[in-house]
mmCIF file of C-alpha atoms in Angstrom:
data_model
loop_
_atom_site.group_PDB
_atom_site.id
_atom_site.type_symbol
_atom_site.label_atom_id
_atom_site.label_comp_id
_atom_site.label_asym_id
_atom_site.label_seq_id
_atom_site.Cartn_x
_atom_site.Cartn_y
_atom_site.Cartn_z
ATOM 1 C CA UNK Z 153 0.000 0.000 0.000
ATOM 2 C CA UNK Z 154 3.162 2.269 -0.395
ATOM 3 C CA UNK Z 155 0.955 4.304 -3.163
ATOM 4 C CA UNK Z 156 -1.627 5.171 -0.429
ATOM 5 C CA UNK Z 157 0.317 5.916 2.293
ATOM 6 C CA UNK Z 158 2.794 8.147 0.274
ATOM 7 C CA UNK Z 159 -0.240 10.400 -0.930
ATOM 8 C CA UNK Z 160 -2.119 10.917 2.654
ATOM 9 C CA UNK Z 161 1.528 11.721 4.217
ATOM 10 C CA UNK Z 162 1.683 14.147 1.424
ATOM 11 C CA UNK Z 163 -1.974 15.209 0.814
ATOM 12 C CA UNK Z 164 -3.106 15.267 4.651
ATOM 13 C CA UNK Z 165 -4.347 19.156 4.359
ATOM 14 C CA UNK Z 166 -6.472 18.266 1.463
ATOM 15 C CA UNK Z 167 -8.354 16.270 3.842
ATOM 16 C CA UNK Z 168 -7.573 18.080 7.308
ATOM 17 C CA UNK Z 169 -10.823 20.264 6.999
ATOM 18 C CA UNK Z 170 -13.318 17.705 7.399
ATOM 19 C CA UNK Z 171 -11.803 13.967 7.266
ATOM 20 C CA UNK Z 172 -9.705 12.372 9.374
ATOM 21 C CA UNK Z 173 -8.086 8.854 8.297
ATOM 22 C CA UNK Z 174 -5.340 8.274 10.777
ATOM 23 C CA UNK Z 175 -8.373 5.468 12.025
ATOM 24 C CA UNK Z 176 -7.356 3.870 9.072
ATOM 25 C CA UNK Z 177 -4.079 3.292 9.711
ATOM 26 C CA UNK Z 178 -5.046 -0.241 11.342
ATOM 27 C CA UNK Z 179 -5.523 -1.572 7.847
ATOM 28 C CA UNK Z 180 -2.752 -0.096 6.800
ATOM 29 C CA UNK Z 181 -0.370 -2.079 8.990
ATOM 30 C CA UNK Z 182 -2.819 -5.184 8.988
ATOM 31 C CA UNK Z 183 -1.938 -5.252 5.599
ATOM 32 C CA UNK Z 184 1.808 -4.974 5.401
ATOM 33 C CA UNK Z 185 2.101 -7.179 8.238
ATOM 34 C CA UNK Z 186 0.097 -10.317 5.992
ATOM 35 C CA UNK Z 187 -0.050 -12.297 9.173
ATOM 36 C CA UNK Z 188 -1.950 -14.690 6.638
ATOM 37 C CA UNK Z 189 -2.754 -14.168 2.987
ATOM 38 C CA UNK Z 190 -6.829 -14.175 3.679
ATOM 39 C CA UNK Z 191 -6.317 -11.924 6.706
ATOM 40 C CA UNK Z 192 -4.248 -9.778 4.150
ATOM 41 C CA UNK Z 193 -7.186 -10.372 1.584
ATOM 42 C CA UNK Z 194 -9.654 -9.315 3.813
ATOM 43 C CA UNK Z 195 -8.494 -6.231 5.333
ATOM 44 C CA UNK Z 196 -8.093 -4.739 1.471
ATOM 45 C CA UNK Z 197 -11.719 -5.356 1.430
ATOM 46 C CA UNK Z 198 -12.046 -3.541 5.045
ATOM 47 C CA UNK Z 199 -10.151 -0.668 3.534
ATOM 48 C CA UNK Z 200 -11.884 -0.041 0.376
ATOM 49 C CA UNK Z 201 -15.205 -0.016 2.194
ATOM 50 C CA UNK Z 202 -13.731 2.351 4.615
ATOM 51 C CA UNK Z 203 -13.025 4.533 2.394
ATOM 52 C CA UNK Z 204 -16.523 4.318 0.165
ATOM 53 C CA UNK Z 205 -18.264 5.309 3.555
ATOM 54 C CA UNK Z 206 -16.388 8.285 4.488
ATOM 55 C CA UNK Z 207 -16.762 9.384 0.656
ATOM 56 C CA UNK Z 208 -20.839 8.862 1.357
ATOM 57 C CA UNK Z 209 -21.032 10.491 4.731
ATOM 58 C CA UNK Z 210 -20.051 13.464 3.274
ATOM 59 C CA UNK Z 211 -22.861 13.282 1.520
ATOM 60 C CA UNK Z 212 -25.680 15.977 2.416
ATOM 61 C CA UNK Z 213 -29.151 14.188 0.105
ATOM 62 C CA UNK Z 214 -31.036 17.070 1.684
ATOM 63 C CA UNK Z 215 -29.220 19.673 -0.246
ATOM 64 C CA UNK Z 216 -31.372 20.762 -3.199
ATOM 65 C CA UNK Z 217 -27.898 21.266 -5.250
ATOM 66 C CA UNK Z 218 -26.672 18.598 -4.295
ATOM 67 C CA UNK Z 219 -29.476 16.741 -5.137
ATOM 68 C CA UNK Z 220 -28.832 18.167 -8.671
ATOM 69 C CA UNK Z 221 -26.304 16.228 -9.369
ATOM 70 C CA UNK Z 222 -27.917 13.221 -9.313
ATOM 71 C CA UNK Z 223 -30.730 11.832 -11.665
ATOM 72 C CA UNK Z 224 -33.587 10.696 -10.230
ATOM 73 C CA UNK Z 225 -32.599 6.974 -10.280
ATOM 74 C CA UNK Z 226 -29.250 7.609 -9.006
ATOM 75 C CA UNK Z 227 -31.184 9.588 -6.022
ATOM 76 C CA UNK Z 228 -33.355 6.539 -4.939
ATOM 77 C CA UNK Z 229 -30.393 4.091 -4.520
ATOM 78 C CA UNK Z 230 -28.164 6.858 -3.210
ATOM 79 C CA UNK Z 231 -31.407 7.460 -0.411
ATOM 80 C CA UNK Z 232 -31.175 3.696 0.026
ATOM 81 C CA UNK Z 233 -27.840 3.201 0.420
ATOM 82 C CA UNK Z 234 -27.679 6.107 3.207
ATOM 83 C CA UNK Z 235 -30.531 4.519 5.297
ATOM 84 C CA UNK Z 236 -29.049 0.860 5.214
ATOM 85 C CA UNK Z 237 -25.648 2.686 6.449
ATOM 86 C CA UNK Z 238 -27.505 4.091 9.428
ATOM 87 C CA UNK Z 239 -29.191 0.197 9.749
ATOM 88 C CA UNK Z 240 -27.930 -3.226 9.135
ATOM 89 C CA UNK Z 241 -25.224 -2.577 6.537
ATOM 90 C CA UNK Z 242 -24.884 -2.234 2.640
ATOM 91 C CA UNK Z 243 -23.929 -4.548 0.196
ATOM 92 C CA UNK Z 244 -20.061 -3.600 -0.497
ATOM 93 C CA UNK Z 245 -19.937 -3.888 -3.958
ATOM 94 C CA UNK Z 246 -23.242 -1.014 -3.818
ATOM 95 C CA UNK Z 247 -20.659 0.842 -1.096
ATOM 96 C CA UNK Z 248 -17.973 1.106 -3.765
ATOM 97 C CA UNK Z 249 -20.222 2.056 -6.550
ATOM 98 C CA UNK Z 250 -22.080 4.611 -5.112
ATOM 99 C CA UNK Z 251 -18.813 5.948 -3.594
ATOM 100 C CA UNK Z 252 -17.434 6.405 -7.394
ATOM 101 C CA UNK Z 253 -20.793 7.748 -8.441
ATOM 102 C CA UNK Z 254 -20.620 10.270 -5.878
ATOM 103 C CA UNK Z 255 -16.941 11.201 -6.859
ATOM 104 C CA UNK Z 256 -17.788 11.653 -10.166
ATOM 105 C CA UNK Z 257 -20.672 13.761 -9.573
ATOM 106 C CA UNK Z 258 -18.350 16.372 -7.731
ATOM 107 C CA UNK Z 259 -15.411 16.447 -9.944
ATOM 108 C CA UNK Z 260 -14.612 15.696 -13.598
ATOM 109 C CA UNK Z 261 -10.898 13.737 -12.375
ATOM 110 C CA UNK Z 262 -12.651 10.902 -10.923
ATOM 111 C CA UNK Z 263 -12.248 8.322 -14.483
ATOM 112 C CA UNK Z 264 -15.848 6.771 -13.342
ATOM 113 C CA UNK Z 265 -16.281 4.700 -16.279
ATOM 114 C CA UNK Z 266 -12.823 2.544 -15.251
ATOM 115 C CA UNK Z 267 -13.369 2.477 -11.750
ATOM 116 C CA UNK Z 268 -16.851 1.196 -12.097
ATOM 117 C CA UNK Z 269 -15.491 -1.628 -14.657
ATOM 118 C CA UNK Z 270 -12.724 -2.173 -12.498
ATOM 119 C CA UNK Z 271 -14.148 -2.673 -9.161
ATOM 120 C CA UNK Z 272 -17.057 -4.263 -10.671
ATOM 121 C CA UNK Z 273 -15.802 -7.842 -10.940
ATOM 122 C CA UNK Z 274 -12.829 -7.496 -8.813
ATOM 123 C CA UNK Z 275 -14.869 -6.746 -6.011
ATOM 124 C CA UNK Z 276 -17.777 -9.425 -7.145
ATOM 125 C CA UNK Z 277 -14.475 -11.701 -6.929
ATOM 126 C CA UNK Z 278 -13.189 -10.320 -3.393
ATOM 127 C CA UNK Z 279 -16.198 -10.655 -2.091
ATOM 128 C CA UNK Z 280 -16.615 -14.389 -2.852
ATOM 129 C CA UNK Z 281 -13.174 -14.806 -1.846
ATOM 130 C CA UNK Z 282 -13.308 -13.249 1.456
ATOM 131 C CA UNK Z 283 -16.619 -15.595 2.333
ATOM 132 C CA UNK Z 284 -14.798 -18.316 1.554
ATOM 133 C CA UNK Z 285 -12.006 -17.843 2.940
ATOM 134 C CA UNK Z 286 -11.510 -14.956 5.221
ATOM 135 C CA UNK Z 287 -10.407 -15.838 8.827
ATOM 136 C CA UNK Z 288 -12.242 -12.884 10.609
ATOM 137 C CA UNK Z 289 -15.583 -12.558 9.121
ATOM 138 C CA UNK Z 290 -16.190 -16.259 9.653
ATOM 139 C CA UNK Z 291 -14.622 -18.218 12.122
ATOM 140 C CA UNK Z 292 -12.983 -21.415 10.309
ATOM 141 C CA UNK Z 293 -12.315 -25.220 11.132
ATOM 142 C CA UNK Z 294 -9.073 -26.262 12.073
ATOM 143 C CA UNK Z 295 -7.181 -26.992 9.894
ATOM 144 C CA UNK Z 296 -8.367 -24.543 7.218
ATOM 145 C CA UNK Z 297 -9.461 -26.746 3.994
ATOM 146 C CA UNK Z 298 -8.715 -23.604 1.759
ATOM 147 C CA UNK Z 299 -6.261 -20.816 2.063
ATOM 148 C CA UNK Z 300 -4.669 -17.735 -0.245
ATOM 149 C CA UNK Z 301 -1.968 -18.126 -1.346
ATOM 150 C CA UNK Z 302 0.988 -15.096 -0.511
ATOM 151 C CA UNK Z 303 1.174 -14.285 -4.402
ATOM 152 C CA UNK Z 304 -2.751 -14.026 -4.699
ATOM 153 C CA UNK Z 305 -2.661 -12.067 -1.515
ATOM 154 C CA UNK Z 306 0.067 -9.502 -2.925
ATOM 155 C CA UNK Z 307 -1.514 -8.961 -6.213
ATOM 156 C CA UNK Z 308 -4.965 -8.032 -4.886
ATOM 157 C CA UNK Z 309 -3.254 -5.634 -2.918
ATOM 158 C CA UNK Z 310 -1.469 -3.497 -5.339
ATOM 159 C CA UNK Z 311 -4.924 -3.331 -7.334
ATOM 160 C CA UNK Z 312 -6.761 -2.378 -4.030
ATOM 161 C CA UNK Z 313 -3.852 0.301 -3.889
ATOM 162 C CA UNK Z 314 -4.284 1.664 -7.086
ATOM 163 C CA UNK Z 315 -7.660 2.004 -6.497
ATOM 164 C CA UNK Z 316 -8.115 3.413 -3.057
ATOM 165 C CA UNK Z 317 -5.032 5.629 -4.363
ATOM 166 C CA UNK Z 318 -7.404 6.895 -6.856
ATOM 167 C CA UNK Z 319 -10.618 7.100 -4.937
ATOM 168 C CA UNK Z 320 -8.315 9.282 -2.101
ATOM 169 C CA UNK Z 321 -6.338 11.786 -5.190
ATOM 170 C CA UNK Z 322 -10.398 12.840 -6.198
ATOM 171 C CA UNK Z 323 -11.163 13.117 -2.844
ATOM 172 C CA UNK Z 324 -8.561 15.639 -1.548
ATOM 173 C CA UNK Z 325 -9.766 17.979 -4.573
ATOM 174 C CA UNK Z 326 -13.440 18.434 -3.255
ATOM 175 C CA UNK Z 327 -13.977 20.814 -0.550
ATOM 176 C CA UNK Z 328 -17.218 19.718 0.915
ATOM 177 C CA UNK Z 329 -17.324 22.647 3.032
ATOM 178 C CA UNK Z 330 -16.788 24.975 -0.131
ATOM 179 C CA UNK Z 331 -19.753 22.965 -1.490
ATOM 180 C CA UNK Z 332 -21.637 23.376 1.361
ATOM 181 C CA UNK Z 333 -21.329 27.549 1.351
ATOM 182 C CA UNK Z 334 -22.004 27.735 -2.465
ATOM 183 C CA UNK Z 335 -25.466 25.223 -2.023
ATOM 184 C CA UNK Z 336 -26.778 27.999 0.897
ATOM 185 C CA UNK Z 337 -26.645 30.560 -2.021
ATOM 186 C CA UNK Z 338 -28.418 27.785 -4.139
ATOM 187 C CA UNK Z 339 -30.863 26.400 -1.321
ATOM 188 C CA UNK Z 340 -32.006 30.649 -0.846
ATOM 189 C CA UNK Z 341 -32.718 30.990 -4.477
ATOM 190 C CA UNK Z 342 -34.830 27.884 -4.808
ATOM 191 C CA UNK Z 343 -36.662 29.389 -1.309
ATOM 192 C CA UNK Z 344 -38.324 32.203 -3.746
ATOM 193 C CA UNK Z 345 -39.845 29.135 -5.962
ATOM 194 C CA UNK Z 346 -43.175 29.020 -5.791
ATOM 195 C CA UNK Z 347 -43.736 25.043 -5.072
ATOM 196 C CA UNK Z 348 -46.806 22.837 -4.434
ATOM 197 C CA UNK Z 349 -47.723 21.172 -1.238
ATOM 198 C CA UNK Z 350 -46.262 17.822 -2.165
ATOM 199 C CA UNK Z 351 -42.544 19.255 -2.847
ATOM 200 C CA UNK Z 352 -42.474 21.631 0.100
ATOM 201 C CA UNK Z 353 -43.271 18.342 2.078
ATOM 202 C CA UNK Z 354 -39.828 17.091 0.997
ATOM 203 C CA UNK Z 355 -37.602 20.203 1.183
ATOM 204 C CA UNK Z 356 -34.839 20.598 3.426
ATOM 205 C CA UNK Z 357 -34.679 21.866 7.393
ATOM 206 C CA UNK Z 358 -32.487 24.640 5.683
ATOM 207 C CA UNK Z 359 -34.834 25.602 2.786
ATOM 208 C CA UNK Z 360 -37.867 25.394 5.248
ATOM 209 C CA UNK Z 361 -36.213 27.693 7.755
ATOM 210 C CA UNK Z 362 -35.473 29.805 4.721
ATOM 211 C CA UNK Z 363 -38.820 30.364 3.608
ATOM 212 C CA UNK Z 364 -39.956 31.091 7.270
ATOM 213 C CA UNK Z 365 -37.170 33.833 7.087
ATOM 214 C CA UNK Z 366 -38.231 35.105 4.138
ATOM 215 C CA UNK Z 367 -42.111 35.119 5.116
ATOM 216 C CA UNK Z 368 -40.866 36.950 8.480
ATOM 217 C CA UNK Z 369 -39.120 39.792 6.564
ATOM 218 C CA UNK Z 370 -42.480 39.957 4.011
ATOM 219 C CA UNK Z 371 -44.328 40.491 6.908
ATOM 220 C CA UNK Z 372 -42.330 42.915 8.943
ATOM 221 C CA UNK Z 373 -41.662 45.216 5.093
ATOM 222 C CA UNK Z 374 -44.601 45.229 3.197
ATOM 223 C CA UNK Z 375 -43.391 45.575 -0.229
ATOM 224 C CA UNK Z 376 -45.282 47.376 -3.345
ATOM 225 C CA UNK Z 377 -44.922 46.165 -6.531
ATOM 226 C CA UNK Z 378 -44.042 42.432 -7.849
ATOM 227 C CA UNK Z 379 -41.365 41.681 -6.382
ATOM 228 C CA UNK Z 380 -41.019 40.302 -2.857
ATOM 229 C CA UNK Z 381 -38.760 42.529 -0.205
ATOM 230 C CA UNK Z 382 -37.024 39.601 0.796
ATOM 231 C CA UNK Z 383 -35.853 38.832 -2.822
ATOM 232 C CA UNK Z 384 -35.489 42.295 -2.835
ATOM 233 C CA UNK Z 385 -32.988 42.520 -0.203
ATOM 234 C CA UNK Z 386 -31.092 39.232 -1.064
ATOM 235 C CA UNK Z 387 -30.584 40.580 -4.915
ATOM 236 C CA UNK Z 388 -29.072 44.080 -3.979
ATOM 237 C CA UNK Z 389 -27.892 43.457 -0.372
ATOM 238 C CA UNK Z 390 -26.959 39.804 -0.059
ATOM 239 C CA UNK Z 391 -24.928 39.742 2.589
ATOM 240 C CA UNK Z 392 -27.381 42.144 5.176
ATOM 241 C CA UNK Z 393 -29.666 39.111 4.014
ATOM 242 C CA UNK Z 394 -27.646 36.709 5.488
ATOM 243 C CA UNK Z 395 -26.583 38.188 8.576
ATOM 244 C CA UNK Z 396 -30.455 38.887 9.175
ATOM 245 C CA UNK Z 397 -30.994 35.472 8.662
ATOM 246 C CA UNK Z 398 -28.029 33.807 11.124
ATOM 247 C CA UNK Z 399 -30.146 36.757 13.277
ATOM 248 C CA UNK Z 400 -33.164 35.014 12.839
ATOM 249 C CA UNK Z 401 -31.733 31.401 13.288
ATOM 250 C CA UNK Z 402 -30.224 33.021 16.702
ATOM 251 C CA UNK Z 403 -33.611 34.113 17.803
ATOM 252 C CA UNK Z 404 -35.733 30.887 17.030
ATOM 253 C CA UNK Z 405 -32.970 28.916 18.760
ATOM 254 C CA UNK Z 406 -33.048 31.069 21.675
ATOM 255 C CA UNK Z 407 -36.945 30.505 21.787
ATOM 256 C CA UNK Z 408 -36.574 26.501 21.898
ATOM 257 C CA UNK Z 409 -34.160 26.845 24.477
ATOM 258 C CA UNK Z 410 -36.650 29.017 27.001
ATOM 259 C CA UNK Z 411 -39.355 26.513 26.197
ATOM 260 C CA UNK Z 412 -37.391 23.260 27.021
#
């Protein structure tokens, strides 16, 4: 895993914002150490799954832009995936593809096409592998009927280090938190939509607390004409907008706080 490693050592404030993988490093030397060849085998798989979930719990499905990325399909087995992370498990093959998918969808270096090939029937092969024959997962008989062998072992991990490698370099060039900031400005534009009853059902906490904003400064500044004074103020003055809003925000917080 000398790939890897070398990058994070290298890269590790392109991740310090909001990621931490030194919780990793337990694979790392599980690895390296190939106390046995399925042990070795296994841990790879450990790793790569590691990695897919951090990728997906950055993930904010509530964002409206965010949401944007995604087509509709891609949205219900993203929403899936999410909720059987939070329950029981997912399916690691679905882990790694939806981590690539998600990659992809936030910046043009990830090569999706060739990870998705690639991992597609490696991993179907891991994965068959590791039931078989991994020694944590699944206790074993003594002695073992069927084992690795050290030159199977090695091989699957320089591909699993070319491809976490990969999955890591497209990772350290998306800022999240960057993301985050721009999707406010896009979650307060889509707040002057006018939307039916069955969408504003399913926007987000932030758009609904928006809108509430919005309806409070409509009500406090009657404005004449078409145009609303809270679109008003956001389109010439966006920044008093927002620090009325984080005002607001302050105020209703303050309120929950008195009543509990």
């Amino acid at each position: 895993m000398e790939k890897t490693k070398a990058f994070l050592n290298q890269n590790l404030a392109s991740f310090y914002r909001y990621l931490n993988f030194e919780d990793h490093n337990i694979y790392y030397y599980a690895i390296e150490e190939k106390i046995t060849p399925d042990n070795c085998i296994e841990t790879c798989k450990a790793l790569i799954e590691g990695i897919a979930k951090t990728i997906l719990g950055q993930l904010d499905l509530k964002s409206a832009e965010v949401r944007s990325r995604f087509s509709n399909h891609e949205l219900i087995a993203l929403e899936s995936t999410m909720s059987k992370m939070l329950g029981n498990g997912e399916d690691f093959q679905v882990l790694y593809r939806q981590a690539i998918l998600v990659l992809a969808a936030f910046h043009h270096s990830c090569e999706e096409e060739l990870m998705q090939a690639l991992g597609k029937d490696f991993f179907k092969f891991f994965t068959k592998l590791r039931n078989r024959r991994g020694d944590i997962s699944h206790g074993r008989e003594a002695p073992k009927p069927e084992k690795s062998s050290k030159n199977l072992a090695e091989m699957i991990v320089q591909i699993t280090d070319i491809i976490a490698f990969h999955m890591l370099e497209v990772l350290s060039l998306i800022d999240f938190e960057k993301d985050k900031a721009e999707n406010e400005d896009f979650t307060i534009a889509e707040s002057f939509f006018v939307k039916s009853r069955e969408q504003l059902e399913i926007i987000s906490d932030s758009e609904r607390n928006i809108r509430d904003f919005n309806d409070f400064l409509d009500e406090q500044y009657p404005y004449e004409g078409k145009i609303r004074f809270s679109m008003a103020l956001y389109q010439q003055y966006k920044d008093d907008y927002k620090i009325q809003f984080k005002e607001f925000m302050d105020g209703k917080e303050i309120l929950t706080d008195s009543d509990e």
